[in-house]
PDB file of C-alpha atoms in Angstrom:
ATOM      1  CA  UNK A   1      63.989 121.394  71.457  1.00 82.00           C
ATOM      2  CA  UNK A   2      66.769 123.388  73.126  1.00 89.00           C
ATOM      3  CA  UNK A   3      65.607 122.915  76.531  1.00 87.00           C
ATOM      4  CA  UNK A   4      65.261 119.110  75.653  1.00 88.00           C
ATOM      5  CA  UNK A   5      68.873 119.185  74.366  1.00 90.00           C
ATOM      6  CA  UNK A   6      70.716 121.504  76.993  1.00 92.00           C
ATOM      7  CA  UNK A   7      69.413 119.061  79.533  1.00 92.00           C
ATOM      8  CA  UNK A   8      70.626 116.130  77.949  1.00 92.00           C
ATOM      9  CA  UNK A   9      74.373 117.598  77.346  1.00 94.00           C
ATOM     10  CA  UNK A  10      74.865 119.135  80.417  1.00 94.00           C
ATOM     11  CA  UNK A  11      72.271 117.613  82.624  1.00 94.00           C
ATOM     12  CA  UNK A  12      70.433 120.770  83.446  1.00 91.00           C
ATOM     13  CA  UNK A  13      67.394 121.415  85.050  1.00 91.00           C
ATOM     14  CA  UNK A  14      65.895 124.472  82.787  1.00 93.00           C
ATOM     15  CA  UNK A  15      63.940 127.442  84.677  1.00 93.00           C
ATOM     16  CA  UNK A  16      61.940 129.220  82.247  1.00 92.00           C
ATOM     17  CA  UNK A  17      60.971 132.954  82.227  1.00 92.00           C
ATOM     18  CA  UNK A  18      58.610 134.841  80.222  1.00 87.00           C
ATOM     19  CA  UNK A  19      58.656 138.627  80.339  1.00 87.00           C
ATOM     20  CA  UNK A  20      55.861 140.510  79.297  1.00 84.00           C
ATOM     21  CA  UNK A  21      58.344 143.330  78.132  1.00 78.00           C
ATOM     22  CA  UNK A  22      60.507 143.062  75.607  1.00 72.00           C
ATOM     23  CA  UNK A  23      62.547 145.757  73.861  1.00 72.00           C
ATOM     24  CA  UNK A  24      61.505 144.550  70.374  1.00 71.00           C
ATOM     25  CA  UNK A  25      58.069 143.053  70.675  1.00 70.00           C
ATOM     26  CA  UNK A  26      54.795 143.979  72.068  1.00 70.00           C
ATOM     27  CA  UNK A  27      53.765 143.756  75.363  1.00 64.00           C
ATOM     28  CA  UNK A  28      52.463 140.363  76.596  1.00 68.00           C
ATOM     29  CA  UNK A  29      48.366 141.396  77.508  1.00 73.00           C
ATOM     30  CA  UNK A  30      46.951 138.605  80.105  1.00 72.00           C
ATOM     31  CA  UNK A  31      45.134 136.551  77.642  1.00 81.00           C
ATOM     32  CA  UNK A  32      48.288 135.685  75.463  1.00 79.00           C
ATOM     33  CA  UNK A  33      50.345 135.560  79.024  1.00 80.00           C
ATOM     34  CA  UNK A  34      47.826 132.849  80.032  1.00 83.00           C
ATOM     35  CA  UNK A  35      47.995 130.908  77.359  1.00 85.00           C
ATOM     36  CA  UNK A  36      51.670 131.035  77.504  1.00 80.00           C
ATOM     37  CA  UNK A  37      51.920 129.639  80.926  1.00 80.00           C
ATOM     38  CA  UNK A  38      49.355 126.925  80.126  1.00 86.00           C
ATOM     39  CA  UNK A  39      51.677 125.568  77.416  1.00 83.00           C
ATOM     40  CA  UNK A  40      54.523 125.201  79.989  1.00 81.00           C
ATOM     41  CA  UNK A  41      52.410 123.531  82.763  1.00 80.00           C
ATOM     42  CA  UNK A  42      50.921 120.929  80.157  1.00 81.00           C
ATOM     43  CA  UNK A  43      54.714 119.577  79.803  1.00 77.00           C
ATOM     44  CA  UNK A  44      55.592 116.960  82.071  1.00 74.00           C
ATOM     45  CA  UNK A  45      59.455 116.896  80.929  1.00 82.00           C
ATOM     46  CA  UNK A  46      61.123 116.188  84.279  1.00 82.00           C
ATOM     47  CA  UNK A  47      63.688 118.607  83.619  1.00 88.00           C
ATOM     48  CA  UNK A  48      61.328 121.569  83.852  1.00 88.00           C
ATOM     49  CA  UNK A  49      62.191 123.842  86.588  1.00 89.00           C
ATOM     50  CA  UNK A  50      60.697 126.804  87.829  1.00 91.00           C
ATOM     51  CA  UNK A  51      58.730 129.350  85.065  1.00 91.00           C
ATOM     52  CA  UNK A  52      59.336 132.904  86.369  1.00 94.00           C
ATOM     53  CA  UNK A  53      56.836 135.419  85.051  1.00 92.00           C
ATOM     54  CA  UNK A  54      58.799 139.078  84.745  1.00 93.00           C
ATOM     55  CA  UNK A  55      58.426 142.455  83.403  1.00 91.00           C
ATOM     56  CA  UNK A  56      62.242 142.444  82.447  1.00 93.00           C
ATOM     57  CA  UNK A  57      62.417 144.043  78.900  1.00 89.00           C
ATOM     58  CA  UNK A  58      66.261 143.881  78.469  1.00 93.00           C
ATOM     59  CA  UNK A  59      68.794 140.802  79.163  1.00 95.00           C
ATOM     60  CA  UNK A  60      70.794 143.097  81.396  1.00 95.00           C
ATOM     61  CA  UNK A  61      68.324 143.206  83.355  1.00 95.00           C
ATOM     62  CA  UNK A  62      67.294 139.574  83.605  1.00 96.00           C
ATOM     63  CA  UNK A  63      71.231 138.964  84.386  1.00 97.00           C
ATOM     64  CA  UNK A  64      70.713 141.700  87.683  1.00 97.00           C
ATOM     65  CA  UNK A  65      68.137 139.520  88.517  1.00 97.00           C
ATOM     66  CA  UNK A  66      68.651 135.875  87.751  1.00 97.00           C
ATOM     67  CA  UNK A  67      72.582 136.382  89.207  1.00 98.00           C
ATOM     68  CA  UNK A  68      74.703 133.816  88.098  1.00 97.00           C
ATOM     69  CA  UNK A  69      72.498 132.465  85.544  1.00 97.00           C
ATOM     70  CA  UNK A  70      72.758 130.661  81.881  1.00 97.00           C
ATOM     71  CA  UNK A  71      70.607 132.194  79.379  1.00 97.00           C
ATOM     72  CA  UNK A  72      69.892 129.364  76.624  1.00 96.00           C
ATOM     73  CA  UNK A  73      69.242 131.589  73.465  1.00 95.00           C
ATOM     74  CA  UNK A  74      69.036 131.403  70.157  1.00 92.00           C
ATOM     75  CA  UNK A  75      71.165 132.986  68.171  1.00 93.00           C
ATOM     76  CA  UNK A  76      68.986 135.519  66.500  1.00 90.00           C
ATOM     77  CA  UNK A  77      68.106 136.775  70.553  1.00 91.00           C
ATOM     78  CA  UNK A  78      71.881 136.484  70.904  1.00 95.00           C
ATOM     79  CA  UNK A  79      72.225 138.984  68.036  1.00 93.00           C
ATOM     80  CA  UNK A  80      69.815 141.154  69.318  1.00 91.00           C
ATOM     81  CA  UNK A  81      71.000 141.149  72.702  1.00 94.00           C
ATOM     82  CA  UNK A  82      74.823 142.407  71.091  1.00 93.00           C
ATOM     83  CA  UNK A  83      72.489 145.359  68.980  1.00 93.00           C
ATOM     84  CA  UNK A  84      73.391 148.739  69.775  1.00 93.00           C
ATOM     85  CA  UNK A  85      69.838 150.276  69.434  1.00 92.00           C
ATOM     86  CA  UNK A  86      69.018 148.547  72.708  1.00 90.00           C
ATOM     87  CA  UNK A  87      71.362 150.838  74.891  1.00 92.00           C
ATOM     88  CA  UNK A  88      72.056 154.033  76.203  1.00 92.00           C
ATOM     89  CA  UNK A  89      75.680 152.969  76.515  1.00 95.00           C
ATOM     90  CA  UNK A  90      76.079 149.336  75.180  1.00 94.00           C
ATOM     91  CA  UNK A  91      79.741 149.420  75.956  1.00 93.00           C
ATOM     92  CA  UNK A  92      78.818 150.154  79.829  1.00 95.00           C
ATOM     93  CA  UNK A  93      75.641 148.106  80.172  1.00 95.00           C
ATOM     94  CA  UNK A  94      77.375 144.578  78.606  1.00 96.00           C
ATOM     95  CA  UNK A  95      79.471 144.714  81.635  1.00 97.00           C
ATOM     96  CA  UNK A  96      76.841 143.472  83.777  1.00 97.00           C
ATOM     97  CA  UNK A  97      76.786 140.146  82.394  1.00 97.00           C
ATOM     98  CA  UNK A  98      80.453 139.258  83.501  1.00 98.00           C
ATOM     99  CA  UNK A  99      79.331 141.671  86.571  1.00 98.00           C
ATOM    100  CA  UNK A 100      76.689 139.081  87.235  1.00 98.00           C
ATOM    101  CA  UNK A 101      78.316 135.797  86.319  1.00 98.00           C
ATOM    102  CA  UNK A 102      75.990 135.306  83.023  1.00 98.00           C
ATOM    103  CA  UNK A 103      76.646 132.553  80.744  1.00 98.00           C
ATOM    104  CA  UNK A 104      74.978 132.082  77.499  1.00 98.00           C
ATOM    105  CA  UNK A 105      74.126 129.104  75.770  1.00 97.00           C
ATOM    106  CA  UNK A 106      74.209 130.154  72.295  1.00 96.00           C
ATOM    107  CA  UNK A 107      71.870 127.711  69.214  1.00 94.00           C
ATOM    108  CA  UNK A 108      72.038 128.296  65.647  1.00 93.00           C
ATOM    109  CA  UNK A 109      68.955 129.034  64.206  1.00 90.00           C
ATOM    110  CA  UNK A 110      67.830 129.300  60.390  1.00 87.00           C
ATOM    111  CA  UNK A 111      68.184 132.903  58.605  1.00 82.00           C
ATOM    112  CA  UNK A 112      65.407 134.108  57.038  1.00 82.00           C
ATOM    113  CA  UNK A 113      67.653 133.055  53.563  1.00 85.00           C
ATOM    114  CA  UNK A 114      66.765 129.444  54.969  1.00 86.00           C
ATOM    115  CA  UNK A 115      70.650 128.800  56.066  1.00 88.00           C
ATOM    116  CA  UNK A 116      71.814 127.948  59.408  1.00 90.00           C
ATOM    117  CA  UNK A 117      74.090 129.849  61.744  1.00 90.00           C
ATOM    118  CA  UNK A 118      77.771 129.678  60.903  1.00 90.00           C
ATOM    119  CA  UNK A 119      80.659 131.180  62.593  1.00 92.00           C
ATOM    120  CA  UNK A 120      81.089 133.904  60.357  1.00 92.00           C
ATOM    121  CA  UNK A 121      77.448 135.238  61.622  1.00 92.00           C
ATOM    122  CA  UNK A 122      79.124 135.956  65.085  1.00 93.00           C
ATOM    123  CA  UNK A 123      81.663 138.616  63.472  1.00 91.00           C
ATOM    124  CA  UNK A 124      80.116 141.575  65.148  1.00 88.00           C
ATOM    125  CA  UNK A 125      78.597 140.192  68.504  1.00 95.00           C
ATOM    126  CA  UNK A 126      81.046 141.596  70.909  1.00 96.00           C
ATOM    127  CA  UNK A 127      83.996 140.181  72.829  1.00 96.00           C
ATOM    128  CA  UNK A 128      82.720 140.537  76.143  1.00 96.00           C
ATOM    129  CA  UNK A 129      79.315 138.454  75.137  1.00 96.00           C
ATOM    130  CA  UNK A 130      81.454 135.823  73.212  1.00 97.00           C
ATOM    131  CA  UNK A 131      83.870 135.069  76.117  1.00 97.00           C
ATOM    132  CA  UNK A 132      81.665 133.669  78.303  1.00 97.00           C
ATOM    133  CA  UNK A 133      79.130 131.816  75.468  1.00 97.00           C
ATOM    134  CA  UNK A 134      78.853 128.340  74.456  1.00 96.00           C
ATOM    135  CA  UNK A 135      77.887 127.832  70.841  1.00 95.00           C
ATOM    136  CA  UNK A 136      76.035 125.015  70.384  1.00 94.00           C
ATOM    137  CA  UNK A 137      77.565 123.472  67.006  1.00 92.00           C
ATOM    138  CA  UNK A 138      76.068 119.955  66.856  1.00 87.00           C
ATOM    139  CA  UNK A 139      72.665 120.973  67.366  1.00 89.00           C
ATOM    140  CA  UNK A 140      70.663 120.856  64.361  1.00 84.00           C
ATOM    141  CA  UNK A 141      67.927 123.593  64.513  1.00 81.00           C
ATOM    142  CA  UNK A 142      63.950 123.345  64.017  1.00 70.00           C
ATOM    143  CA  UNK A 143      62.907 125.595  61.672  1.00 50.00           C
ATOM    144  CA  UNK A 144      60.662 127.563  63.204  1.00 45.00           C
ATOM    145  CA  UNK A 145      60.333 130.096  66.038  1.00 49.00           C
ATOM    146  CA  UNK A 146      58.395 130.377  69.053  1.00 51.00           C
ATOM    147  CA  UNK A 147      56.053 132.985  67.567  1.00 52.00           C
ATOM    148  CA  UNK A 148      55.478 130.415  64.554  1.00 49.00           C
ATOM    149  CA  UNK A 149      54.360 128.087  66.854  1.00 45.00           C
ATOM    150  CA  UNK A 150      52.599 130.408  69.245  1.00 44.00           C
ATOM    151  CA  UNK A 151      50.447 131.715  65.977  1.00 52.00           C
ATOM    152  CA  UNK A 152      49.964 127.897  65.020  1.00 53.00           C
ATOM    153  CA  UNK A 153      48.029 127.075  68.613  1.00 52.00           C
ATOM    154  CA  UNK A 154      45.756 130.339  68.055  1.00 53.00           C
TER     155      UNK A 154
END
């Protein structure tokens, strides 16, 4: 639904990537990658662009590597990406996004309190993230997350 909707706002073609890492999760085993990647080549949307498969735990490193880029993120990943836990020195390692010329494309999402995003939520998510994000206000968000739906096709 994002994908769908970035494209038609700001006519983008949308590269995917799917890590196998991921700072919070468990790692991605073959089958689960597979089945992953199958989902993305059954869509014929003719805005799909190029699915990278990476090992790339950590946005700052997807932001090294994808130079220049627009990450289109919900905002829960947004929130994560702004967590302190995730960092040796968060204060040093966020400057690689403006480093890199990263953009974000920010969607509300639904709490787990069933309410949707407001702009009180992005209090703590730091200046140096905010000032080069896009917060997606008119979009009205799907209630449900790419795990949910990932469990579903199991």
């Amino acid at each position: 639904a994002i994908g769908n909707y970035a494209h038609e706002k700001y006519n983008m073609i949308i590269d995917f990537e799917i890590s196998t890492s991921n700072v919070d999760k468990e790692f991605v085993f073959y089958e689960d990658l597979a089945k992953r990647v199958e989902v993305f080549q059954q869509r014929k949307d003719y805005w799909f662009g190029t699915l990278y498969l990476t090992r790339f735990a950590k946005f700052t490193e997807k932001a090294e590597n994808f130079p220049n880029a627009t990450f289109i993120v919900g905002f829960d990943t947004f929130q994560r990406i702004a967590n302190p836990d995730y960092y040796d020195n968060m204060e040093k390692e966020l400057e690689s996004f403006p480093y890199y010329g990263t953009k974000w494309l920010v969607f509300p999402r639904y709490n787990k309190n069933g309410k949707i995003t407001s702009k009180k939520d992005f209090k703590g998510i730091p200046k140096i993230l905010m000032d080069d994000a896009t917060i997606e206000w008119g979009f009205d968000p799907v209630n449900i997350s790419s795990t949910d739906i990932r469990n579903k096709s199991k």
